[in-house]
Amino acid sequence: MDSQNSIFNLSLKELENFCINNSAKKFNAFQIMKWIYNAKIYDFNSMTNISKPLRECLNLNFNFKMPEIINSSRESGGEGNYSIKYLIKLNDGSAIESVFIDYGKRKTLCVSSQAGCKMLCNFCTTGNFGFQRNLTSEEIISQIILIENELKIKITNVVFMGMGEPLDNLSEVKKALEIISDANFIGIARRKITISTCGIIDKLNEIKDLKYKIAISLNASNNYLRNQIMPINKKYPIEDIVKFISDGKYFGHNKITLEYVLIKDFNDSINNAKELIKLFSPQNVKFNLIPFNKFDIENIGETVNINQKQFENNYERTNETVYNNFQDKLMKAGFVVIIRHSKAQSIYGGCGQLKGSA
Ligand code: SAH
C-alpha cells in the first residue's frame, strides 16, 4: 500500500487541518492549493513561499497521482467546433469517460460522477452497464485538470452529464465543486456549472441554494410513461418535480432546465407537449430536447455484463419534423426550448452513450 495520499483528494479545510497539525500556519493550505490549482505546479519543492520544513512534510505525506487518460476519439463539428471523448483509467483499474466540447468561446467538459450508475434508466447506455463505484472528489477534479493540461486550454463550463448520477454521490461532488468553483483555485463560476439529475428530490433540496445550475432529466410527460423508462419515478414521481420547481423562489433568474430525450412514438407526440405545458410554467423552466442516441451495441465488450433485456427495447430517434413540431408547440406556449443535437455522437460520446470502455 502506498502510504502517501494524493494531494488532489484534500479539501481546503482538510489541508488546513494538516498544516495546523504539522506546526505550520492555516494560511499555508490556501497558498499550497493556489500553487496546485491556479498555477498548476505539481511539485512541493517549487512552492517558493512555503517553508522548507513544511515542503518536506508535504513530500513525505502526499503525491500528485492522478488518473490517466488511456484513449481519446475526436469528432469534428464543422466551423472549428469539435468534441473529444476521453477514456480515463482510475487507480483501481476501473474506467470512466469525459467529453470535451469546444463550441466557439465555450469550452465545456462533461464530467462523470460515478463509474457506472445505479439509476437503471433503460434508454441510457451507462445505466445498462450497472454500477461499479462512486468517484472520489480527486477523480472528479482530475477530469478537468487532465484535459486542461492535455489540450492546453481553460475549461469554461462544466456539466455533470457524464456517467453516473451526481446526486447519488453528493458529498464527493460537493467537495470537488468547492475547489472547481473557487475563484482562487480552478475558478469556474457556479453559474457555469450544471448539475444534471434524474430527479432525486431530497438531494435537490440540499443543493438548491448553492447557486449551481440545475437540470432535471424529465424525459416523459406523465407518470405512466416515466415509470416505464426511469425507475426513480416510482420514488419521486412527476408531481414531486413540479412541486420542487414551483416552490423554488430561490432559483431567481436561473431557470431550471428540463431535459427531455425524444424517443420515437413513445414520448414525442403533440399530446405529450400539451401535458408538459399544463405541468410547467415558462417563468420557471426551459426545455432541452435531446434526440435519442442509439446504443453502441457493436462495441460492447463480451466481458461486460449488461442487462440484455434493456437493449431489446429498440428505441428509435424521433425524426426531425416531429421534434421540430414538438419544439414549436412548447415555444408557442412561451417556453425557451433548445434542441440539443448531441455533439460527439459519431464517437459515442453523446448523452447517455458513455460506458467506460474503449
Ligand atoms: N444521471 C444524470 C446525468 C447523466 S445522464 C441525469 O439523469 O441527468 C445525462 C443526460 O443524458 C440525461 O438528461 C439523460 O436523460 C440523457 N440521456 C441518457 N441516455 C440517453 C440517450 N440514449 N440518448 C439521449 N440522451 C440520453
Short mmCIF file of N, CA and C in Angstrom, two decimals, residues 70-130:
data_model
loop_
_atom_site.label_atom_id
_atom_site.label_comp_id
_atom_site.label_asym_id
_atom_site.label_seq_id
_atom_site.Cartn_x
_atom_site.Cartn_y
_atom_site.Cartn_z
N ILE A 70 -6.33 7.14 -21.16
CA ILE A 70 -5.77 6.00 -21.90
C ILE A 70 -6.26 5.92 -23.34
N ASN A 71 -7.25 6.71 -23.67
CA ASN A 71 -7.70 6.70 -25.06
C ASN A 71 -8.50 7.97 -25.32
N SER A 72 -8.56 8.39 -26.58
CA SER A 72 -9.42 9.52 -26.89
C SER A 72 -9.88 9.40 -28.33
N SER A 73 -11.07 9.91 -28.62
CA SER A 73 -11.51 9.95 -30.01
C SER A 73 -12.16 11.30 -30.26
N ARG A 74 -11.92 11.81 -31.46
CA ARG A 74 -12.29 13.19 -31.76
C ARG A 74 -13.32 13.22 -32.87
N GLU A 75 -14.27 14.14 -32.74
CA GLU A 75 -15.25 14.34 -33.80
C GLU A 75 -15.26 15.80 -34.17
N SER A 76 -15.14 16.07 -35.48
CA SER A 76 -15.17 17.46 -35.90
C SER A 76 -16.62 17.88 -36.09
N GLY A 77 -16.96 19.06 -35.56
CA GLY A 77 -18.35 19.53 -35.68
C GLY A 77 -18.49 20.60 -36.74
N GLY A 78 -17.46 20.85 -37.54
CA GLY A 78 -17.52 21.92 -38.55
C GLY A 78 -17.29 23.28 -37.91
N GLU A 79 -16.94 24.26 -38.74
CA GLU A 79 -16.68 25.64 -38.28
C GLU A 79 -15.76 25.72 -37.08
N GLY A 80 -14.80 24.83 -37.04
CA GLY A 80 -13.82 24.88 -35.95
C GLY A 80 -14.31 24.23 -34.66
N ASN A 81 -15.56 23.82 -34.61
CA ASN A 81 -16.06 23.16 -33.40
C ASN A 81 -15.69 21.68 -33.42
N TYR A 82 -15.46 21.14 -32.25
CA TYR A 82 -15.17 19.71 -32.20
C TYR A 82 -15.43 19.18 -30.80
N SER A 83 -15.51 17.86 -30.68
CA SER A 83 -15.60 17.24 -29.36
C SER A 83 -14.61 16.08 -29.28
N ILE A 84 -14.15 15.85 -28.07
CA ILE A 84 -13.23 14.73 -27.86
C ILE A 84 -13.72 13.92 -26.67
N LYS A 85 -13.86 12.63 -26.88
CA LYS A 85 -14.24 11.76 -25.77
C LYS A 85 -12.97 11.12 -25.20
N TYR A 86 -12.81 11.23 -23.90
CA TYR A 86 -11.62 10.66 -23.25
C TYR A 86 -12.00 9.46 -22.41
N LEU A 87 -11.21 8.42 -22.51
CA LEU A 87 -11.36 7.29 -21.62
C LEU A 87 -10.27 7.42 -20.56
N ILE A 88 -10.69 7.42 -19.32
CA ILE A 88 -9.75 7.69 -18.22
C ILE A 88 -9.71 6.50 -17.28
N LYS A 89 -8.48 6.02 -17.02
CA LYS A 89 -8.34 4.87 -16.12
C LYS A 89 -8.08 5.35 -14.70
N LEU A 90 -8.85 4.83 -13.78
CA LEU A 90 -8.68 5.21 -12.37
C LEU A 90 -7.63 4.30 -11.73
N ASN A 91 -7.19 4.69 -10.53
CA ASN A 91 -6.09 3.95 -9.91
C ASN A 91 -6.42 2.49 -9.62
N ASP A 92 -7.69 2.16 -9.43
CA ASP A 92 -8.04 0.76 -9.17
C ASP A 92 -8.38 -0.01 -10.45
N GLY A 93 -8.13 0.61 -11.61
CA GLY A 93 -8.34 -0.09 -12.87
C GLY A 93 -9.71 0.17 -13.49
N SER A 94 -10.68 0.70 -12.74
CA SER A 94 -11.96 0.99 -13.41
C SER A 94 -11.77 2.19 -14.34
N ALA A 95 -12.72 2.34 -15.24
CA ALA A 95 -12.56 3.39 -16.25
C ALA A 95 -13.82 4.25 -16.32
N ILE A 96 -13.61 5.51 -16.65
CA ILE A 96 -14.72 6.44 -16.83
C ILE A 96 -14.49 7.22 -18.12
N GLU A 97 -15.51 7.96 -18.51
CA GLU A 97 -15.36 8.78 -19.70
C GLU A 97 -15.73 10.23 -19.40
N SER A 98 -15.04 11.13 -20.08
CA SER A 98 -15.37 12.56 -20.02
C SER A 98 -15.40 13.05 -21.46
N VAL A 99 -16.24 14.01 -21.73
CA VAL A 99 -16.33 14.52 -23.10
C VAL A 99 -16.08 16.02 -23.09
N PHE A 100 -15.12 16.44 -23.92
CA PHE A 100 -14.80 17.85 -24.06
C PHE A 100 -15.49 18.37 -25.31
N ILE A 101 -16.17 19.51 -25.17
CA ILE A 101 -16.90 20.06 -26.32
C ILE A 101 -16.43 21.50 -26.53
N ASP A 102 -15.79 21.73 -27.67
CA ASP A 102 -15.29 23.05 -27.99
C ASP A 102 -16.28 23.70 -28.94
N TYR A 103 -16.96 24.72 -28.45
CA TYR A 103 -18.01 25.34 -29.25
C TYR A 103 -17.86 26.85 -29.14
N GLY A 104 -17.14 27.43 -30.09
CA GLY A 104 -16.87 28.86 -30.04
C GLY A 104 -16.08 29.20 -28.79
N LYS A 105 -16.56 30.20 -28.07
CA LYS A 105 -15.83 30.60 -26.86
C LYS A 105 -16.05 29.62 -25.72
N ARG A 106 -17.11 28.83 -25.84
CA ARG A 106 -17.47 27.95 -24.74
C ARG A 106 -16.71 26.63 -24.83
N LYS A 107 -15.95 26.34 -23.78
CA LYS A 107 -15.20 25.08 -23.75
C LYS A 107 -15.76 24.28 -22.58
N THR A 108 -16.61 23.34 -22.92
CA THR A 108 -17.37 22.63 -21.89
C THR A 108 -16.80 21.25 -21.64
N LEU A 109 -16.73 20.88 -20.38
CA LEU A 109 -16.37 19.49 -20.08
C LEU A 109 -17.55 18.80 -19.42
N CYS A 110 -17.90 17.67 -20.02
CA CYS A 110 -18.97 16.84 -19.47
C CYS A 110 -18.28 15.78 -18.59
N VAL A 111 -18.49 15.87 -17.28
CA VAL A 111 -17.74 15.02 -16.36
C VAL A 111 -18.60 13.88 -15.81
N SER A 112 -17.92 12.82 -15.40
CA SER A 112 -18.59 11.68 -14.76
C SER A 112 -18.50 11.84 -13.25
N SER A 113 -19.52 11.37 -12.55
CA SER A 113 -19.51 11.42 -11.09
C SER A 113 -19.44 10.03 -10.47
N GLN A 114 -19.69 9.00 -11.28
CA GLN A 114 -19.62 7.61 -10.80
C GLN A 114 -19.07 6.74 -11.93
N ALA A 115 -18.46 5.62 -11.56
CA ALA A 115 -18.13 4.61 -12.57
C ALA A 115 -19.38 3.74 -12.65
N GLY A 116 -20.10 3.87 -13.76
CA GLY A 116 -21.40 3.21 -13.89
C GLY A 116 -22.49 4.06 -13.25
N CYS A 117 -23.63 3.46 -13.01
CA CYS A 117 -24.77 4.21 -12.45
C CYS A 117 -25.77 3.21 -11.88
N LYS A 118 -26.47 3.64 -10.80
CA LYS A 118 -27.45 2.73 -10.19
C LYS A 118 -28.87 2.99 -10.67
N MET A 119 -29.05 4.04 -11.45
CA MET A 119 -30.42 4.51 -11.67
C MET A 119 -31.21 3.69 -12.70
N LEU A 120 -30.49 2.94 -13.54
CA LEU A 120 -31.12 1.98 -14.46
C LEU A 120 -32.16 2.57 -15.42
N CYS A 121 -31.98 3.80 -15.84
CA CYS A 121 -32.87 4.34 -16.88
C CYS A 121 -32.64 3.47 -18.13
N ASN A 122 -33.70 2.94 -18.69
CA ASN A 122 -33.47 1.87 -19.67
C ASN A 122 -33.15 2.37 -21.08
N PHE A 123 -33.10 3.69 -21.28
CA PHE A 123 -32.74 4.22 -22.60
C PHE A 123 -31.28 4.68 -22.61
N CYS A 124 -30.58 4.48 -21.47
CA CYS A 124 -29.24 5.06 -21.29
C CYS A 124 -28.18 3.94 -21.27
N THR A 125 -27.15 4.11 -22.07
CA THR A 125 -26.11 3.07 -22.13
C THR A 125 -25.44 2.88 -20.78
N THR A 126 -25.07 4.00 -20.14
CA THR A 126 -24.37 3.90 -18.86
C THR A 126 -25.19 3.06 -17.88
N GLY A 127 -26.48 3.37 -17.80
CA GLY A 127 -27.37 2.68 -16.87
C GLY A 127 -27.40 1.18 -17.12
N ASN A 128 -27.22 0.80 -18.37
CA ASN A 128 -27.28 -0.62 -18.72
C ASN A 128 -26.02 -1.39 -18.35
N PHE A 129 -25.00 -0.69 -17.94
CA PHE A 129 -23.76 -1.39 -17.56
C PHE A 129 -23.63 -1.60 -16.07
N GLY A 130 -24.64 -1.19 -15.35
CA GLY A 130 -24.59 -1.40 -13.90
C GLY A 130 -23.69 -0.39 -13.22
#
